[in-house]
Amino acid sequence: MYDVRRALRKHGRAPRRVVVLHGGPGAPGSAGQLARDISSRFGVLEPWQRADSLEALVAELACVLRYDAALPAVLVGHSWGALLGFMTAARHPELVSRLVMIGAPPFEARYAAGIMPVRLERLDARQREEVLRMQAAFGDSRYMSRHGDELLQQFGHVLSTADAWNPAEGTVVPRQPCVPCSFAQYEALSAQAEPLRRSGALLALAESVRCPVVALHGEYDPHPVEGVRRPLAGALGDFRCIVLPHCGHTPWREREARAVFYDTLFRELT
C-alpha cells in the first residue's frame, strides 16, 4: 500500500507541481536543499526512492505523482535522479510536463569510463587511498552487509570534494546524513542501470519522451557533458543543454555558480 508519510517530503504550498529527485541511487535527502530552495517559489515534492528495481522505482514515482503532484508535473532530477526522471517521462508521458536534468550521468557507456579517473586525479594522495580502499570493500559482501550504508555515505563525502569547483562553506556532503544511505539499493539499481546504458536501451527510451527536456551541467562536472548533450540532441525532439561555468556536479553547493544556476532553473520552471 502506498504510504505518503514514508515516501516523501512536502515543501512549500500546494499545488505542488515540481518534483525533486535525489541522487545516488540510495542517497535519500541528498537533494533536500535544492527542494527547499525551489519551494521559495513553487510547491515541491521530494520523494525518497524506496524500491530496489528500476521498474518498481518508476512505478513508485508514478504513484507519488498521481497521489500528490499537480499534474502534469515538472521533474527536476539530480545525477541518478535525472535518469529516474528520464525513465519516468518515457514510461508515463501523461504525468510529466517538463524534465530538468542536473548533472546527469552519461547516456552512452563510452562516456562513463573516464569519470572515476578524473575524480581520483583531483583528490590528494590520502583521499585517493581512501577511495580505493572503500571501492575494494564494496566487493566484500559480508563486510558490506554490516557497514555498507555508512561506507557509501563516506564514499560520497570524499568524492564530493572532487566533484566541486569551489564549494560554499558547509555545503559538502556530510559524513553523517540526516537520512541514512542504502548500499543495498545502490548496489541493486547500479547493477540494473549499467546494462541498460551499455545496451543502448536507456537512450532508446527517448522515443517515448514527449515533454521538453533541459540539461543543466557544470563545466567542471566529472560526468562529461558530451555524454548527455550528444546522445540526447539526436534522440529528443525538444532538448537543450545549458553548461554552467565555474560549476561542478552539484550546482546549488557552488559558491560562484549558485546564483546563475538558480536564475536559470527558475526560468525553466516558470
PDB file of C-alpha atoms in Angstrom:
ATOM      1  CA  MET A   1       0.000   0.000   0.000  1.00  0.00           C
ATOM      2  CA  TYR A   2       1.288   3.467  -0.899  1.00  0.00           C
ATOM      3  CA  ASP A   3       2.315   5.315   2.305  1.00  0.00           C
ATOM      4  CA  VAL A   4       2.782   9.017   1.572  1.00  0.00           C
ATOM      5  CA  ARG A   5       4.202   9.714   5.029  1.00  0.00           C
ATOM      6  CA  ARG A   6       7.127   7.371   4.435  1.00  0.00           C
ATOM      7  CA  ALA A   7       7.611   8.101   0.747  1.00  0.00           C
ATOM      8  CA  LEU A   8       8.316  11.827   0.518  1.00  0.00           C
ATOM      9  CA  ARG A   9       8.729  15.277   1.991  1.00  0.00           C
ATOM     10  CA  LYS A  10       6.490  18.185   1.024  1.00  0.00           C
ATOM     11  CA  HIS A  11       7.874  21.717   0.708  1.00  0.00           C
ATOM     12  CA  GLY A  12       6.036  24.975   0.204  1.00  0.00           C
ATOM     13  CA  ARG A  13       2.355  25.301  -0.511  1.00  0.00           C
ATOM     14  CA  ALA A  14       0.038  23.321  -2.742  1.00  0.00           C
ATOM     15  CA  PRO A  15      -0.342  22.895  -5.599  1.00  0.00           C
ATOM     16  CA  ARG A  16       2.962  21.009  -5.715  1.00  0.00           C
ATOM     17  CA  ARG A  17       3.883  20.859  -9.376  1.00  0.00           C
ATOM     18  CA  VAL A  18       7.668  20.426  -9.036  1.00  0.00           C
ATOM     19  CA  VAL A  19       9.108  17.056  -8.017  1.00  0.00           C
ATOM     20  CA  VAL A  20      12.788  16.909  -6.995  1.00  0.00           C
ATOM     21  CA  LEU A  21      14.544  13.558  -7.441  1.00  0.00           C
ATOM     22  CA  HIS A  22      17.634  12.821  -5.381  1.00  0.00           C
ATOM     23  CA  GLY A  23      20.853  11.195  -6.496  1.00  0.00           C
ATOM     24  CA  GLY A  24      22.684   8.019  -5.587  1.00  0.00           C
ATOM     25  CA  PRO A  25      20.949   5.727  -6.137  1.00  0.00           C
ATOM     26  CA  GLY A  26      20.461   5.100  -2.456  1.00  0.00           C
ATOM     27  CA  ALA A  27      21.046   8.671  -1.222  1.00  0.00           C
ATOM     28  CA  PRO A  28      17.663   9.959   0.045  1.00  0.00           C
ATOM     29  CA  GLY A  29      17.709  13.540   1.209  1.00  0.00           C
ATOM     30  CA  SER A  30      20.763  14.461  -0.884  1.00  0.00           C
ATOM     31  CA  ALA A  31      18.688  16.986  -2.875  1.00  0.00           C
ATOM     32  CA  GLY A  32      16.886  18.325   0.173  1.00  0.00           C
ATOM     33  CA  GLN A  33      18.476  21.767  -0.028  1.00  0.00           C
ATOM     34  CA  LEU A  34      17.560  22.016  -3.704  1.00  0.00           C
ATOM     35  CA  ALA A  35      13.941  21.128  -2.901  1.00  0.00           C
ATOM     36  CA  ARG A  36      13.783  23.669  -0.075  1.00  0.00           C
ATOM     37  CA  ASP A  37      15.247  26.420  -2.236  1.00  0.00           C
ATOM     38  CA  ILE A  38      12.813  25.763  -5.087  1.00  0.00           C
ATOM     39  CA  SER A  39       9.920  25.845  -2.619  1.00  0.00           C
ATOM     40  CA  SER A  40      10.505  29.569  -2.111  1.00  0.00           C
ATOM     41  CA  ARG A  41       8.581  29.985  -5.387  1.00  0.00           C
ATOM     42  CA  PHE A  42       6.876  26.664  -6.135  1.00  0.00           C
ATOM     43  CA  GLY A  43       5.233  23.865  -4.216  1.00  0.00           C
ATOM     44  CA  VAL A  44       7.658  20.919  -4.213  1.00  0.00           C
ATOM     45  CA  LEU A  45       7.576  17.180  -3.568  1.00  0.00           C
ATOM     46  CA  GLU A  46      10.786  15.408  -2.576  1.00  0.00           C
ATOM     47  CA  PRO A  47      10.247  11.629  -2.898  1.00  0.00           C
ATOM     48  CA  TRP A  48      12.621   9.256  -1.138  1.00  0.00           C
ATOM     49  CA  GLN A  49      13.160   6.393  -3.504  1.00  0.00           C
ATOM     50  CA  ARG A  50      12.472   3.062  -1.788  1.00  0.00           C
ATOM     51  CA  ALA A  51      12.306   0.335  -4.438  1.00  0.00           C
ATOM     52  CA  ASP A  52      15.279  -1.812  -5.439  1.00  0.00           C
ATOM     53  CA  SER A  53      14.430  -2.402  -9.108  1.00  0.00           C
ATOM     54  CA  LEU A  54      14.208   0.096 -11.965  1.00  0.00           C
ATOM     55  CA  GLU A  55      10.686  -0.862 -12.960  1.00  0.00           C
ATOM     56  CA  ALA A  56       9.446  -0.728  -9.370  1.00  0.00           C
ATOM     57  CA  LEU A  57      11.135   2.628  -8.823  1.00  0.00           C
ATOM     58  CA  VAL A  58       9.446   4.153 -11.884  1.00  0.00           C
ATOM     59  CA  ALA A  59       6.108   2.699 -10.752  1.00  0.00           C
ATOM     60  CA  GLU A  60       6.685   4.093  -7.253  1.00  0.00           C
ATOM     61  CA  LEU A  61       7.374   7.579  -8.608  1.00  0.00           C
ATOM     62  CA  ALA A  62       4.334   7.411 -10.881  1.00  0.00           C
ATOM     63  CA  CYS A  63       2.249   6.576  -7.812  1.00  0.00           C
ATOM     64  CA  VAL A  64       3.677   9.563  -5.928  1.00  0.00           C
ATOM     65  CA  LEU A  65       2.847  11.818  -8.870  1.00  0.00           C
ATOM     66  CA  ARG A  66      -0.729  10.588  -9.132  1.00  0.00           C
ATOM     67  CA  TYR A  67      -1.415  10.880  -5.408  1.00  0.00           C
ATOM     68  CA  ASP A  68       0.306  14.143  -4.532  1.00  0.00           C
ATOM     69  CA  ALA A  69       1.504  16.189  -7.508  1.00  0.00           C
ATOM     70  CA  ALA A  70      -0.332  18.805  -9.539  1.00  0.00           C
ATOM     71  CA  LEU A  71      -0.311  17.073 -12.907  1.00  0.00           C
ATOM     72  CA  PRO A  72       1.340  17.119 -15.265  1.00  0.00           C
ATOM     73  CA  ALA A  73       4.394  17.625 -13.056  1.00  0.00           C
ATOM     74  CA  VAL A  74       7.840  19.075 -13.659  1.00  0.00           C
ATOM     75  CA  LEU A  75      10.564  16.588 -12.714  1.00  0.00           C
ATOM     76  CA  VAL A  76      13.870  18.034 -11.504  1.00  0.00           C
ATOM     77  CA  GLY A  77      16.403  15.225 -11.160  1.00  0.00           C
ATOM     78  CA  HIS A  78      19.957  15.461  -9.881  1.00  0.00           C
ATOM     79  CA  SER A  79      22.583  12.922 -11.003  1.00  0.00           C
ATOM     80  CA  TRP A  80      20.937   9.488 -10.679  1.00  0.00           C
ATOM     81  CA  GLY A  81      17.633  11.313 -10.204  1.00  0.00           C
ATOM     82  CA  ALA A  82      17.992  12.695 -13.729  1.00  0.00           C
ATOM     83  CA  LEU A  83      17.972   9.144 -15.107  1.00  0.00           C
ATOM     84  CA  LEU A  84      14.974   8.215 -12.980  1.00  0.00           C
ATOM     85  CA  GLY A  85      13.158  11.297 -14.264  1.00  0.00           C
ATOM     86  CA  PHE A  86      14.048  10.373 -17.847  1.00  0.00           C
ATOM     87  CA  MET A  87      12.767   6.799 -17.441  1.00  0.00           C
ATOM     88  CA  THR A  88       9.569   8.017 -15.804  1.00  0.00           C
ATOM     89  CA  ALA A  89       8.933  10.616 -18.521  1.00  0.00           C
ATOM     90  CA  ALA A  90       9.276   7.818 -21.080  1.00  0.00           C
ATOM     91  CA  ARG A  91       7.050   5.307 -19.275  1.00  0.00           C
ATOM     92  CA  HIS A  92       4.405   7.803 -18.139  1.00  0.00           C
ATOM     93  CA  PRO A  93       4.453  10.769 -20.530  1.00  0.00           C
ATOM     94  CA  GLU A  94       0.980  11.845 -19.429  1.00  0.00           C
ATOM     95  CA  LEU A  95       2.317  12.615 -15.934  1.00  0.00           C
ATOM     96  CA  VAL A  96       5.274  14.812 -16.903  1.00  0.00           C
ATOM     97  CA  SER A  97       5.169  18.278 -18.479  1.00  0.00           C
ATOM     98  CA  ARG A  98       8.913  19.007 -18.353  1.00  0.00           C
ATOM     99  CA  LEU A  99      12.141  17.317 -17.289  1.00  0.00           C
ATOM    100  CA  VAL A 100      15.117  19.223 -15.880  1.00  0.00           C
ATOM    101  CA  MET A 101      18.246  17.113 -15.511  1.00  0.00           C
ATOM    102  CA  ILE A 102      21.018  18.472 -13.266  1.00  0.00           C
ATOM    103  CA  GLY A 103      24.444  16.851 -13.502  1.00  0.00           C
ATOM    104  CA  ALA A 104      23.066  13.882 -15.420  1.00  0.00           C
ATOM    105  CA  PRO A 105      25.253  10.806 -15.907  1.00  0.00           C
ATOM    106  CA  PRO A 106      26.217   9.810 -19.462  1.00  0.00           C
ATOM    107  CA  PHE A 107      23.575   8.156 -21.613  1.00  0.00           C
ATOM    108  CA  GLU A 108      26.139   6.056 -23.501  1.00  0.00           C
ATOM    109  CA  ALA A 109      28.693   3.753 -21.886  1.00  0.00           C
ATOM    110  CA  ARG A 110      31.655   5.116 -23.850  1.00  0.00           C
ATOM    111  CA  TYR A 111      31.418   8.401 -21.958  1.00  0.00           C
ATOM    112  CA  ALA A 112      31.321   6.810 -18.497  1.00  0.00           C
ATOM    113  CA  ALA A 113      34.747   5.190 -18.324  1.00  0.00           C
ATOM    114  CA  GLY A 114      36.612   8.408 -17.573  1.00  0.00           C
ATOM    115  CA  ILE A 115      34.518   9.606 -14.633  1.00  0.00           C
ATOM    116  CA  MET A 116      36.384   7.887 -11.793  1.00  0.00           C
ATOM    117  CA  PRO A 117      39.880   8.579 -13.202  1.00  0.00           C
ATOM    118  CA  VAL A 118      39.028  12.294 -13.329  1.00  0.00           C
ATOM    119  CA  ARG A 119      37.800  12.181  -9.745  1.00  0.00           C
ATOM    120  CA  LEU A 120      40.883  10.361  -8.491  1.00  0.00           C
ATOM    121  CA  GLU A 121      43.167  12.803 -10.261  1.00  0.00           C
ATOM    122  CA  ARG A 122      41.533  15.691  -8.403  1.00  0.00           C
ATOM    123  CA  LEU A 123      41.992  14.117  -4.963  1.00  0.00           C
ATOM    124  CA  ASP A 124      45.110  14.246  -2.835  1.00  0.00           C
ATOM    125  CA  ALA A 125      47.085  11.095  -2.052  1.00  0.00           C
ATOM    126  CA  ARG A 126      45.287  10.393   1.230  1.00  0.00           C
ATOM    127  CA  GLN A 127      41.859  10.821  -0.348  1.00  0.00           C
ATOM    128  CA  ARG A 128      42.773   8.605  -3.320  1.00  0.00           C
ATOM    129  CA  GLU A 129      43.905   5.880  -0.953  1.00  0.00           C
ATOM    130  CA  GLU A 130      40.662   6.185   0.995  1.00  0.00           C
ATOM    131  CA  VAL A 131      38.535   5.910  -2.160  1.00  0.00           C
ATOM    132  CA  LEU A 132      40.447   2.867  -3.423  1.00  0.00           C
ATOM    133  CA  ARG A 133      40.141   1.211  -0.022  1.00  0.00           C
ATOM    134  CA  MET A 134      36.369   1.782   0.004  1.00  0.00           C
ATOM    135  CA  GLN A 135      36.000   0.502  -3.559  1.00  0.00           C
ATOM    136  CA  ALA A 136      37.785  -2.684  -2.537  1.00  0.00           C
ATOM    137  CA  ALA A 137      35.468  -3.066   0.450  1.00  0.00           C
ATOM    138  CA  PHE A 138      32.423  -2.816  -1.825  1.00  0.00           C
ATOM    139  CA  GLY A 139      33.277  -6.300  -3.080  1.00  0.00           C
ATOM    140  CA  ASP A 140      33.217  -7.836   0.425  1.00  0.00           C
ATOM    141  CA  SER A 141      29.571  -8.832   0.814  1.00  0.00           C
ATOM    142  CA  ARG A 142      29.946  -9.886   4.445  1.00  0.00           C
ATOM    143  CA  TYR A 143      31.511  -6.585   5.450  1.00  0.00           C
ATOM    144  CA  MET A 144      29.088  -4.516   3.388  1.00  0.00           C
ATOM    145  CA  SER A 145      26.062  -6.260   4.878  1.00  0.00           C
ATOM    146  CA  ARG A 146      27.050  -4.700   8.199  1.00  0.00           C
ATOM    147  CA  HIS A 147      28.737  -1.437   7.189  1.00  0.00           C
ATOM    148  CA  GLY A 148      27.547  -0.741   3.639  1.00  0.00           C
ATOM    149  CA  ASP A 149      25.269   2.212   4.362  1.00  0.00           C
ATOM    150  CA  GLU A 150      27.927   4.022   6.395  1.00  0.00           C
ATOM    151  CA  LEU A 151      30.649   3.297   3.839  1.00  0.00           C
ATOM    152  CA  LEU A 152      28.522   4.541   0.947  1.00  0.00           C
ATOM    153  CA  GLN A 153      27.978   7.823   2.772  1.00  0.00           C
ATOM    154  CA  GLN A 154      31.724   8.191   3.401  1.00  0.00           C
ATOM    155  CA  PHE A 155      32.376   7.402  -0.261  1.00  0.00           C
ATOM    156  CA  GLY A 156      30.044  10.193  -1.346  1.00  0.00           C
ATOM    157  CA  HIS A 157      31.616  12.582   1.148  1.00  0.00           C
ATOM    158  CA  VAL A 158      35.112  12.118  -0.280  1.00  0.00           C
ATOM    159  CA  LEU A 159      34.028  12.205  -3.919  1.00  0.00           C
ATOM    160  CA  SER A 160      32.047  15.401  -3.361  1.00  0.00           C
ATOM    161  CA  THR A 161      35.346  17.239  -2.901  1.00  0.00           C
ATOM    162  CA  ALA A 162      36.454  16.057  -6.353  1.00  0.00           C
ATOM    163  CA  ASP A 163      33.106  16.920  -7.911  1.00  0.00           C
ATOM    164  CA  ALA A 164      33.063  20.560  -6.790  1.00  0.00           C
ATOM    165  CA  TRP A 165      34.696  23.600  -8.386  1.00  0.00           C
ATOM    166  CA  ASN A 166      34.507  25.997  -5.434  1.00  0.00           C
ATOM    167  CA  PRO A 167      32.023  24.762  -2.828  1.00  0.00           C
ATOM    168  CA  ALA A 168      30.447  27.227  -0.452  1.00  0.00           C
ATOM    169  CA  GLU A 169      31.333  26.742   3.193  1.00  0.00           C
ATOM    170  CA  GLY A 170      29.394  23.953   4.848  1.00  0.00           C
ATOM    171  CA  THR A 171      27.927  22.526   1.644  1.00  0.00           C
ATOM    172  CA  VAL A 172      29.962  19.333   1.098  1.00  0.00           C
ATOM    173  CA  VAL A 173      28.202  16.010   1.512  1.00  0.00           C
ATOM    174  CA  PRO A 174      28.163  15.298   5.274  1.00  0.00           C
ATOM    175  CA  ARG A 175      29.760  12.191   6.725  1.00  0.00           C
ATOM    176  CA  GLN A 176      26.649  11.620   8.835  1.00  0.00           C
ATOM    177  CA  PRO A 177      23.446  12.324   6.855  1.00  0.00           C
ATOM    178  CA  CYS A 178      20.060  13.113   8.346  1.00  0.00           C
ATOM    179  CA  VAL A 179      18.675  10.213   6.280  1.00  0.00           C
ATOM    180  CA  PRO A 180      20.756   7.005   6.050  1.00  0.00           C
ATOM    181  CA  CYS A 181      22.088   5.912   2.680  1.00  0.00           C
ATOM    182  CA  SER A 182      21.169   2.477   1.371  1.00  0.00           C
ATOM    183  CA  PHE A 183      24.025   0.441  -0.049  1.00  0.00           C
ATOM    184  CA  ALA A 184      21.667  -2.442  -0.857  1.00  0.00           C
ATOM    185  CA  GLN A 185      19.603  -0.149  -3.063  1.00  0.00           C
ATOM    186  CA  TYR A 186      22.703   1.442  -4.593  1.00  0.00           C
ATOM    187  CA  GLU A 187      24.125  -1.966  -5.494  1.00  0.00           C
ATOM    188  CA  ALA A 188      20.874  -3.375  -6.872  1.00  0.00           C
ATOM    189  CA  LEU A 189      19.977  -0.365  -9.015  1.00  0.00           C
ATOM    190  CA  SER A 190      23.513   0.217 -10.293  1.00  0.00           C
ATOM    191  CA  ALA A 191      23.666  -3.403 -11.433  1.00  0.00           C
ATOM    192  CA  GLN A 192      20.468  -2.884 -13.448  1.00  0.00           C
ATOM    193  CA  ALA A 193      21.170   0.591 -14.811  1.00  0.00           C
ATOM    194  CA  GLU A 194      24.607  -0.066 -16.274  1.00  0.00           C
ATOM    195  CA  PRO A 195      23.485  -2.853 -18.680  1.00  0.00           C
ATOM    196  CA  LEU A 196      20.594  -0.617 -19.722  1.00  0.00           C
ATOM    197  CA  ARG A 197      23.059   2.105 -20.695  1.00  0.00           C
ATOM    198  CA  ARG A 198      25.562  -0.287 -22.260  1.00  0.00           C
ATOM    199  CA  SER A 199      22.946  -1.985 -24.447  1.00  0.00           C
ATOM    200  CA  GLY A 200      21.523   1.286 -25.745  1.00  0.00           C
ATOM    201  CA  ALA A 201      18.145   0.603 -24.150  1.00  0.00           C
ATOM    202  CA  LEU A 202      18.415   3.679 -21.938  1.00  0.00           C
ATOM    203  CA  LEU A 203      18.858   6.049 -24.871  1.00  0.00           C
ATOM    204  CA  ALA A 204      16.134   4.209 -26.808  1.00  0.00           C
ATOM    205  CA  LEU A 205      13.617   5.385 -24.197  1.00  0.00           C
ATOM    206  CA  ALA A 206      13.951   8.855 -25.741  1.00  0.00           C
ATOM    207  CA  GLU A 207      11.479   7.756 -28.420  1.00  0.00           C
ATOM    208  CA  SER A 208       8.749   7.745 -25.766  1.00  0.00           C
ATOM    209  CA  VAL A 209       9.637  11.071 -24.095  1.00  0.00           C
ATOM    210  CA  ARG A 210       7.090  13.701 -25.162  1.00  0.00           C
ATOM    211  CA  CYS A 211       7.957  16.623 -22.884  1.00  0.00           C
ATOM    212  CA  PRO A 212      10.686  19.280 -23.250  1.00  0.00           C
ATOM    213  CA  VAL A 213      13.981  18.251 -21.642  1.00  0.00           C
ATOM    214  CA  VAL A 214      16.727  20.600 -20.472  1.00  0.00           C
ATOM    215  CA  ALA A 215      20.080  19.564 -19.030  1.00  0.00           C
ATOM    216  CA  LEU A 216      21.897  21.897 -16.615  1.00  0.00           C
ATOM    217  CA  HIS A 217      25.502  20.761 -16.400  1.00  0.00           C
ATOM    218  CA  GLY A 218      28.540  22.183 -14.631  1.00  0.00           C
ATOM    219  CA  GLU A 219      31.565  22.589 -16.865  1.00  0.00           C
ATOM    220  CA  TYR A 220      33.728  21.104 -14.060  1.00  0.00           C
ATOM    221  CA  ASP A 221      31.443  18.114 -13.517  1.00  0.00           C
ATOM    222  CA  PRO A 222      33.458  14.882 -13.926  1.00  0.00           C
ATOM    223  CA  HIS A 223      30.411  13.416 -15.650  1.00  0.00           C
ATOM    224  CA  PRO A 224      31.191  14.565 -19.206  1.00  0.00           C
ATOM    225  CA  VAL A 225      28.599  16.899 -20.635  1.00  0.00           C
ATOM    226  CA  GLU A 226      29.101  15.387 -24.098  1.00  0.00           C
ATOM    227  CA  GLY A 227      27.748  12.113 -22.706  1.00  0.00           C
ATOM    228  CA  VAL A 228      24.447  13.898 -22.209  1.00  0.00           C
ATOM    229  CA  ARG A 229      24.408  16.521 -24.960  1.00  0.00           C
ATOM    230  CA  ARG A 230      25.400  14.438 -27.959  1.00  0.00           C
ATOM    231  CA  PRO A 231      23.167  11.383 -27.420  1.00  0.00           C
ATOM    232  CA  LEU A 232      20.070  13.351 -26.418  1.00  0.00           C
ATOM    233  CA  ALA A 233      20.406  16.077 -29.043  1.00  0.00           C
ATOM    234  CA  GLY A 234      19.973  13.429 -31.702  1.00  0.00           C
ATOM    235  CA  ALA A 235      17.281  11.443 -29.898  1.00  0.00           C
ATOM    236  CA  LEU A 236      14.878  14.027 -28.442  1.00  0.00           C
ATOM    237  CA  GLY A 237      12.652  16.411 -30.332  1.00  0.00           C
ATOM    238  CA  ASP A 238      12.821  19.188 -27.717  1.00  0.00           C
ATOM    239  CA  PHE A 239      16.154  19.196 -25.898  1.00  0.00           C
ATOM    240  CA  ARG A 240      18.523  21.894 -24.691  1.00  0.00           C
ATOM    241  CA  CYS A 241      21.771  21.687 -22.769  1.00  0.00           C
ATOM    242  CA  ILE A 242      22.997  24.620 -20.666  1.00  0.00           C
ATOM    243  CA  VAL A 243      26.581  24.474 -19.407  1.00  0.00           C
ATOM    244  CA  LEU A 244      27.269  26.400 -16.195  1.00  0.00           C
ATOM    245  CA  PRO A 245      30.765  27.910 -15.836  1.00  0.00           C
ATOM    246  CA  HIS A 246      32.738  27.569 -12.603  1.00  0.00           C
ATOM    247  CA  CYS A 247      30.422  24.766 -11.568  1.00  0.00           C
ATOM    248  CA  GLY A 248      30.809  21.137 -10.577  1.00  0.00           C
ATOM    249  CA  HIS A 249      28.378  18.261 -10.164  1.00  0.00           C
ATOM    250  CA  THR A 250      26.093  19.893  -7.582  1.00  0.00           C
ATOM    251  CA  PRO A 251      25.379  23.494  -8.641  1.00  0.00           C
ATOM    252  CA  TRP A 252      23.463  24.626  -5.559  1.00  0.00           C
ATOM    253  CA  ARG A 253      26.582  23.976  -3.451  1.00  0.00           C
ATOM    254  CA  GLU A 254      28.852  26.106  -5.635  1.00  0.00           C
ATOM    255  CA  ARG A 255      29.972  29.496  -4.361  1.00  0.00           C
ATOM    256  CA  GLU A 256      30.389  31.088  -7.818  1.00  0.00           C
ATOM    257  CA  ALA A 257      27.720  29.259  -9.822  1.00  0.00           C
ATOM    258  CA  ARG A 258      24.849  29.021  -7.322  1.00  0.00           C
ATOM    259  CA  ALA A 259      23.148  32.313  -8.259  1.00  0.00           C
ATOM    260  CA  VAL A 260      23.374  31.704 -12.012  1.00  0.00           C
ATOM    261  CA  PHE A 261      22.149  28.148 -11.516  1.00  0.00           C
ATOM    262  CA  TYR A 262      19.035  29.226  -9.639  1.00  0.00           C
ATOM    263  CA  ASP A 263      18.310  32.072 -12.060  1.00  0.00           C
ATOM    264  CA  THR A 264      18.461  29.559 -14.907  1.00  0.00           C
ATOM    265  CA  LEU A 265      16.474  26.903 -13.079  1.00  0.00           C
ATOM    266  CA  PHE A 266      13.662  29.241 -12.077  1.00  0.00           C
ATOM    267  CA  ARG A 267      13.337  30.430 -15.687  1.00  0.00           C
ATOM    268  CA  GLU A 268      12.900  26.814 -16.735  1.00  0.00           C
ATOM    269  CA  LEU A 269      10.273  26.205 -14.065  1.00  0.00           C
ATOM    270  CA  THR A 270       8.177  29.269 -14.806  1.00  0.00           C
TER     271      THR A 270
END
